[in-house]
Short mmCIF file of C-alpha atoms in Angstrom, two decimals:
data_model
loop_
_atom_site.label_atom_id
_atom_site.label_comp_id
_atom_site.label_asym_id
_atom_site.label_seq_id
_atom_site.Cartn_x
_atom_site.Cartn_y
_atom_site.Cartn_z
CA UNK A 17 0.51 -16.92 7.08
CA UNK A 18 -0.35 -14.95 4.38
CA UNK A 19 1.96 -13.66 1.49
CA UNK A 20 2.02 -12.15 -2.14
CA UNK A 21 4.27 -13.08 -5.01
CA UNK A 22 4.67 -11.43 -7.62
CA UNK A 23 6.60 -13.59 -10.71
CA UNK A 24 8.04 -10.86 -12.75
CA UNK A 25 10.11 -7.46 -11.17
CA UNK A 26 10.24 -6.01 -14.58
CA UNK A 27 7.81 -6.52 -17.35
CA UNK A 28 8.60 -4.43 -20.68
CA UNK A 29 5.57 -4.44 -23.94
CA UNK A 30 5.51 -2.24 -26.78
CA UNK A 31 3.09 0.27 -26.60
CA UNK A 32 -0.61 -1.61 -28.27
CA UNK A 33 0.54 -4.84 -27.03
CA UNK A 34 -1.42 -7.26 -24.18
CA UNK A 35 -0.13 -6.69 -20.60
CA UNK A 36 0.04 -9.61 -18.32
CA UNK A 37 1.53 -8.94 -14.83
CA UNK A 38 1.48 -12.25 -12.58
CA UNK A 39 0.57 -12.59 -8.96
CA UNK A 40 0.22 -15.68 -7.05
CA UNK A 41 -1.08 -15.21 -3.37
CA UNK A 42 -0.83 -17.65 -0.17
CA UNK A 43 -3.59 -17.80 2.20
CA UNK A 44 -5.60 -19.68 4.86
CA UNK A 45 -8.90 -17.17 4.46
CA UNK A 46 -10.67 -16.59 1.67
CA UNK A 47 -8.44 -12.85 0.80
CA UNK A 48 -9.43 -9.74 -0.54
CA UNK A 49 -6.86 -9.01 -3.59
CA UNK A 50 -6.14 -5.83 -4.67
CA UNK A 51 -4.29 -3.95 -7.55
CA UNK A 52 -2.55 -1.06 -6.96
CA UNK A 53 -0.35 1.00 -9.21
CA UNK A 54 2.31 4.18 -8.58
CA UNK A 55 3.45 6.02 -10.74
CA UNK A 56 6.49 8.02 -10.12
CA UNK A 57 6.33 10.77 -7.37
CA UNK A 58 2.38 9.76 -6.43
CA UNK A 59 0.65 7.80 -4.21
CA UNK A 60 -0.49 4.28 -4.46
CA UNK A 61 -3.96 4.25 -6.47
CA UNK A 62 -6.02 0.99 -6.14
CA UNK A 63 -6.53 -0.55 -10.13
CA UNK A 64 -9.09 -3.22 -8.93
CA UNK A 65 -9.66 -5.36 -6.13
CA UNK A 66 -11.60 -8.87 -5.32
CA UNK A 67 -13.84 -9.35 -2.34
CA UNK A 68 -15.39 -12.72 -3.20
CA UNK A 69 -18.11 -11.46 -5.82
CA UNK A 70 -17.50 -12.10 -9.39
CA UNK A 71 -13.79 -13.77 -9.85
CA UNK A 72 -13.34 -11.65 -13.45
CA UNK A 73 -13.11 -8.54 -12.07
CA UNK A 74 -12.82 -4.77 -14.29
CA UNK A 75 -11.05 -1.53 -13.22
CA UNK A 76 -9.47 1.55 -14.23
CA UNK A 77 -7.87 2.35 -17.29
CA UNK A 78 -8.69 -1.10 -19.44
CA UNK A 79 -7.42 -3.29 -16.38
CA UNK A 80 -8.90 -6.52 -15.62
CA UNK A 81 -7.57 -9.35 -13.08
CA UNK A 82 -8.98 -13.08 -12.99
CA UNK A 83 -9.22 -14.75 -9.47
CA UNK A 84 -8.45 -18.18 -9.66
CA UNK A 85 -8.62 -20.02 -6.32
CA UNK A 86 -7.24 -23.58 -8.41
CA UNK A 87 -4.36 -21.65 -9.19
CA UNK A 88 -4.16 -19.19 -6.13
CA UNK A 89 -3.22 -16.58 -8.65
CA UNK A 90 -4.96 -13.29 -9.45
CA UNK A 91 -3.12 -11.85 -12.69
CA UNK A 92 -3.37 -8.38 -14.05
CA UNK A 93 -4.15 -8.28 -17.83
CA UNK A 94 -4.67 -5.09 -20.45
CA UNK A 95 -5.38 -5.77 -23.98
CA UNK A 96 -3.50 -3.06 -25.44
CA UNK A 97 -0.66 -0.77 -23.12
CA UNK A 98 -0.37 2.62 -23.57
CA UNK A 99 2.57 5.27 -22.59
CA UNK A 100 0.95 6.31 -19.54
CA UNK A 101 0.51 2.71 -18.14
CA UNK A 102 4.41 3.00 -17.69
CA UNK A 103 4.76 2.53 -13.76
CA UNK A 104 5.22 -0.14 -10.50
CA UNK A 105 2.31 -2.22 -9.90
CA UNK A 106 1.48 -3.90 -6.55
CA UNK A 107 -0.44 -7.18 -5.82
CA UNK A 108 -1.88 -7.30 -2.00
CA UNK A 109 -4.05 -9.59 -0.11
CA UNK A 110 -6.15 -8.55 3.24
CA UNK A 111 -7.93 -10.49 4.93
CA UNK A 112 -10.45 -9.61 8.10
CA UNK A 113 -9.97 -9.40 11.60
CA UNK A 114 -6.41 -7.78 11.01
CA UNK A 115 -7.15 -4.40 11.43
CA UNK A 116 -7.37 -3.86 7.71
CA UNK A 117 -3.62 -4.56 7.07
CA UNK A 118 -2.74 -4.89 3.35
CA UNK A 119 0.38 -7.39 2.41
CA UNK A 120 1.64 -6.27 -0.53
CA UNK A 121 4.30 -8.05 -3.40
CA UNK A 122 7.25 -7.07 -4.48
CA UNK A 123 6.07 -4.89 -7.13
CA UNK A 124 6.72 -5.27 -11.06
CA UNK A 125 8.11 -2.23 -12.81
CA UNK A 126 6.17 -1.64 -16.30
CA UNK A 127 7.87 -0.32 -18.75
CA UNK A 128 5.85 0.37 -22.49
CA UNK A 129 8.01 1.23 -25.20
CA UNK A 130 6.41 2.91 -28.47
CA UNK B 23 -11.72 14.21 -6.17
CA UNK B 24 -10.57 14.20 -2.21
CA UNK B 25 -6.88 12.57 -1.74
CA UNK B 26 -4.43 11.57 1.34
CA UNK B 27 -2.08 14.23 1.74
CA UNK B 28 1.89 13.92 3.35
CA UNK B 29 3.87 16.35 4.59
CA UNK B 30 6.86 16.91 4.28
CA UNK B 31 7.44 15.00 1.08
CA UNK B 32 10.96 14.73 1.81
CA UNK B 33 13.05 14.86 5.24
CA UNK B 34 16.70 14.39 6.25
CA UNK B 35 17.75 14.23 9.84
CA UNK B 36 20.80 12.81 12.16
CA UNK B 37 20.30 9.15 13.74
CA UNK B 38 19.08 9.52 17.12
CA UNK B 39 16.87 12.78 16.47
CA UNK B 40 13.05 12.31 16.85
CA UNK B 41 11.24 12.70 13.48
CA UNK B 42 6.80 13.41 13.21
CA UNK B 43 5.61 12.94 9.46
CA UNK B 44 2.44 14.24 8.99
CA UNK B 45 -0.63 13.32 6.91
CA UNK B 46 -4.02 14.86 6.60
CA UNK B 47 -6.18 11.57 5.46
CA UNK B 48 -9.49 12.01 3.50
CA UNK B 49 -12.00 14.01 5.47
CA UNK B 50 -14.91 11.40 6.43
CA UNK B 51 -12.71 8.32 6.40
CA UNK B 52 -12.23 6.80 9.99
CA UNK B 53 -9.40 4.27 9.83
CA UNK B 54 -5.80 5.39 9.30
CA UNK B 55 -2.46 3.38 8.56
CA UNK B 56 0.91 3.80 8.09
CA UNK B 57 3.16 1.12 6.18
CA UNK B 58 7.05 1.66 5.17
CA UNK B 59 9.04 1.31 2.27
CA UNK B 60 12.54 0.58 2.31
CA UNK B 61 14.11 1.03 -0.85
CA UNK B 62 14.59 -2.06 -2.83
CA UNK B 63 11.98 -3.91 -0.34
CA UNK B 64 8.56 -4.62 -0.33
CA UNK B 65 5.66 -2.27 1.07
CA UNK B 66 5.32 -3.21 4.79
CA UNK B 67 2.10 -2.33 6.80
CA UNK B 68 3.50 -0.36 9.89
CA UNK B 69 -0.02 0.50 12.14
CA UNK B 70 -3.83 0.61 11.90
CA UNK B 71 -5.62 3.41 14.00
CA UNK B 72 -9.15 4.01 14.38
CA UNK B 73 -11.37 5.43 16.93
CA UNK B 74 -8.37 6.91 18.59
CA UNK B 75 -6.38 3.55 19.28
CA UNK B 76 -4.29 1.37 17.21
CA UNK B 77 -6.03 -1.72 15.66
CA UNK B 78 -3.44 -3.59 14.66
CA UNK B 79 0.69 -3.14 14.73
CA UNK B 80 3.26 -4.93 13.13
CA UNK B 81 6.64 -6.28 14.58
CA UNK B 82 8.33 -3.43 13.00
CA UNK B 83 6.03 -1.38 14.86
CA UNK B 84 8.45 -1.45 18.43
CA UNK B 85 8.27 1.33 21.51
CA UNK B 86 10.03 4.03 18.89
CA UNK B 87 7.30 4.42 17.00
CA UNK B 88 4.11 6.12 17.96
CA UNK B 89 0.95 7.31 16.35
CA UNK B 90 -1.48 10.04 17.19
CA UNK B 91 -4.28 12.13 15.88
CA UNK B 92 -4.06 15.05 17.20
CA UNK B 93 -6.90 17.11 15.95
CA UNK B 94 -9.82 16.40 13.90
CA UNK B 95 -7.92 16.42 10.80
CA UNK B 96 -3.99 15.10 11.36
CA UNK B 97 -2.63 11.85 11.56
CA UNK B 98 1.02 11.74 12.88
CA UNK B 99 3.71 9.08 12.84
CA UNK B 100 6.69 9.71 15.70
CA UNK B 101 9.85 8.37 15.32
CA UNK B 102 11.29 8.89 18.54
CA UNK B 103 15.19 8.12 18.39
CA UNK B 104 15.61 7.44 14.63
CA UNK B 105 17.86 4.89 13.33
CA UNK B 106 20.25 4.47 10.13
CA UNK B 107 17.47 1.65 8.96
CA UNK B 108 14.62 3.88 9.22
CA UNK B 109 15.60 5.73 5.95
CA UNK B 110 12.70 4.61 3.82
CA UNK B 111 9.24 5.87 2.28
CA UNK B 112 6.47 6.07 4.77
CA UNK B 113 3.29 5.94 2.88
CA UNK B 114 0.15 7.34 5.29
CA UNK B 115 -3.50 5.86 3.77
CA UNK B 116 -7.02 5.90 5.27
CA UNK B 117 -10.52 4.47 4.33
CA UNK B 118 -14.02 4.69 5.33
CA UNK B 119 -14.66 1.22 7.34
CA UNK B 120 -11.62 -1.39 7.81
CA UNK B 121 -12.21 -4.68 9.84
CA UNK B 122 -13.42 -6.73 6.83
CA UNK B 123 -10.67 -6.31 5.32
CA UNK B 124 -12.76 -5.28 2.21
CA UNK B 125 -12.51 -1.85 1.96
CA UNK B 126 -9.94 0.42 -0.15
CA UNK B 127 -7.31 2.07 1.37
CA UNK B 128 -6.49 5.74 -0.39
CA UNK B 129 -2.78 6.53 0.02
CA UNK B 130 -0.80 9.57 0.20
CA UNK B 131 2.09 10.09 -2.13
CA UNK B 132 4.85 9.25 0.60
CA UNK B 133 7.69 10.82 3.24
CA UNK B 134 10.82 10.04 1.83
CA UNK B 135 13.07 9.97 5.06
CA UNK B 136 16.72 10.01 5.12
CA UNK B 137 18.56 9.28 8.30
CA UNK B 138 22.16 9.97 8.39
#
């Protein structure tokens, strides 16, 4: 079975500071791993995702995640937060053949304080 | 930039009344899904639907729930007798292809629903 933890519910940086948000994922297949973040009252907008390409992969907004199969993690990292990056952030595995259902983590709540 | 919409964004009704939230998924995308969020709990995937059928359906997913697009532009979830533990977000999302698992899924901004 497949599953999504995510280490950390809340994760507070002062504004200019690294970000590190931690996922670890459990899986038979090789996964697809996604980022997604919400910010209040909006929908869930995909950060980045992993489909078996490159294992450093970039996204929006100064985002980057590392797959590492060793570790079965795929962390989210930002060298410097900003105000707006205040918001919940969701790590999410797929795999194929399953009708493109996403499993998603618990969520970790950033909050960036100037 | 084209985005999922919901309607309505929030909704309150009495246990046992049926309940149809309503999205309107990105216009050239051909695989829709529903997934659930209870307060407090994870994001749970609900129902895949493409070419008129579902794909895929989770446990949750039981004879009260139903799906349907009803014209070229609508995706509906039906809640037929609602419970107390159906009070949750229900987040609609589509995407252009979907059985490699690959492909992003755009979401809509949520139906809160409150059943009392």
């Amino acid at each position: 079975a497949q599953s999504v933890t995510q280490l950390d519910s809340h994760v507070s940086v002062s504004e200019g500071t690294p970000v590190l948000l931690r996922c670890n994922y459990s899986s038979s297949y090789s996964p697809s791993l996604f980022w997604y973040v919400q910010h209040p009252n909006k929908g869930l907008q995909l950060l980045l995702k992993y489909t078996s390409a490159a294992t450093l992969v970039k996204g929006i907004n100064g985002f980057e995640a590392e797959f590492k199969k060793s570790e079965t993690s795929f962390h989210l990292t930002k060298p410097s937060a900003h105000m707006s990056d205040a918001a919940e952030y969701f790590c999410v595995v797929s795999h194929p053949n399953q009708g493109g259902k996403l499993i998603f983590g618990q969520g970790t709540e950033l909050s960036v304080k100037p | 930039e084209p985005e999922v919409t919901q309607t309505p964004s929030h909704q309150v009704t009495q246990m046992g009344q049926e309940v149809i939230l309503r999205c309107v998924p990105i216009s050239n995308h051909l695989y829709f899904y529903w997934y659930r969020q209870i307060l407090g709990q994870k994001v749970e995937f609900l129902v895949s639907f493409y070419n008129n059928e579902i794909s895929e359906k989770s446990e949750i997913f039981d004879d009260q729930f139903s799906v349907e697009r009803p014209d070229g532009s609508n995706f509906t979830l039906k809640i037929r007798s609602t419970k107390l533990e159906d009070s949750a977000m229900y987040f609609c999302a589509s995407s252009s292809r979907g059985r490699e698992g690959q492909e992003t899924q755009y979401f809509g901004p949520g139906t809160r629903l409150l059943v009392l």
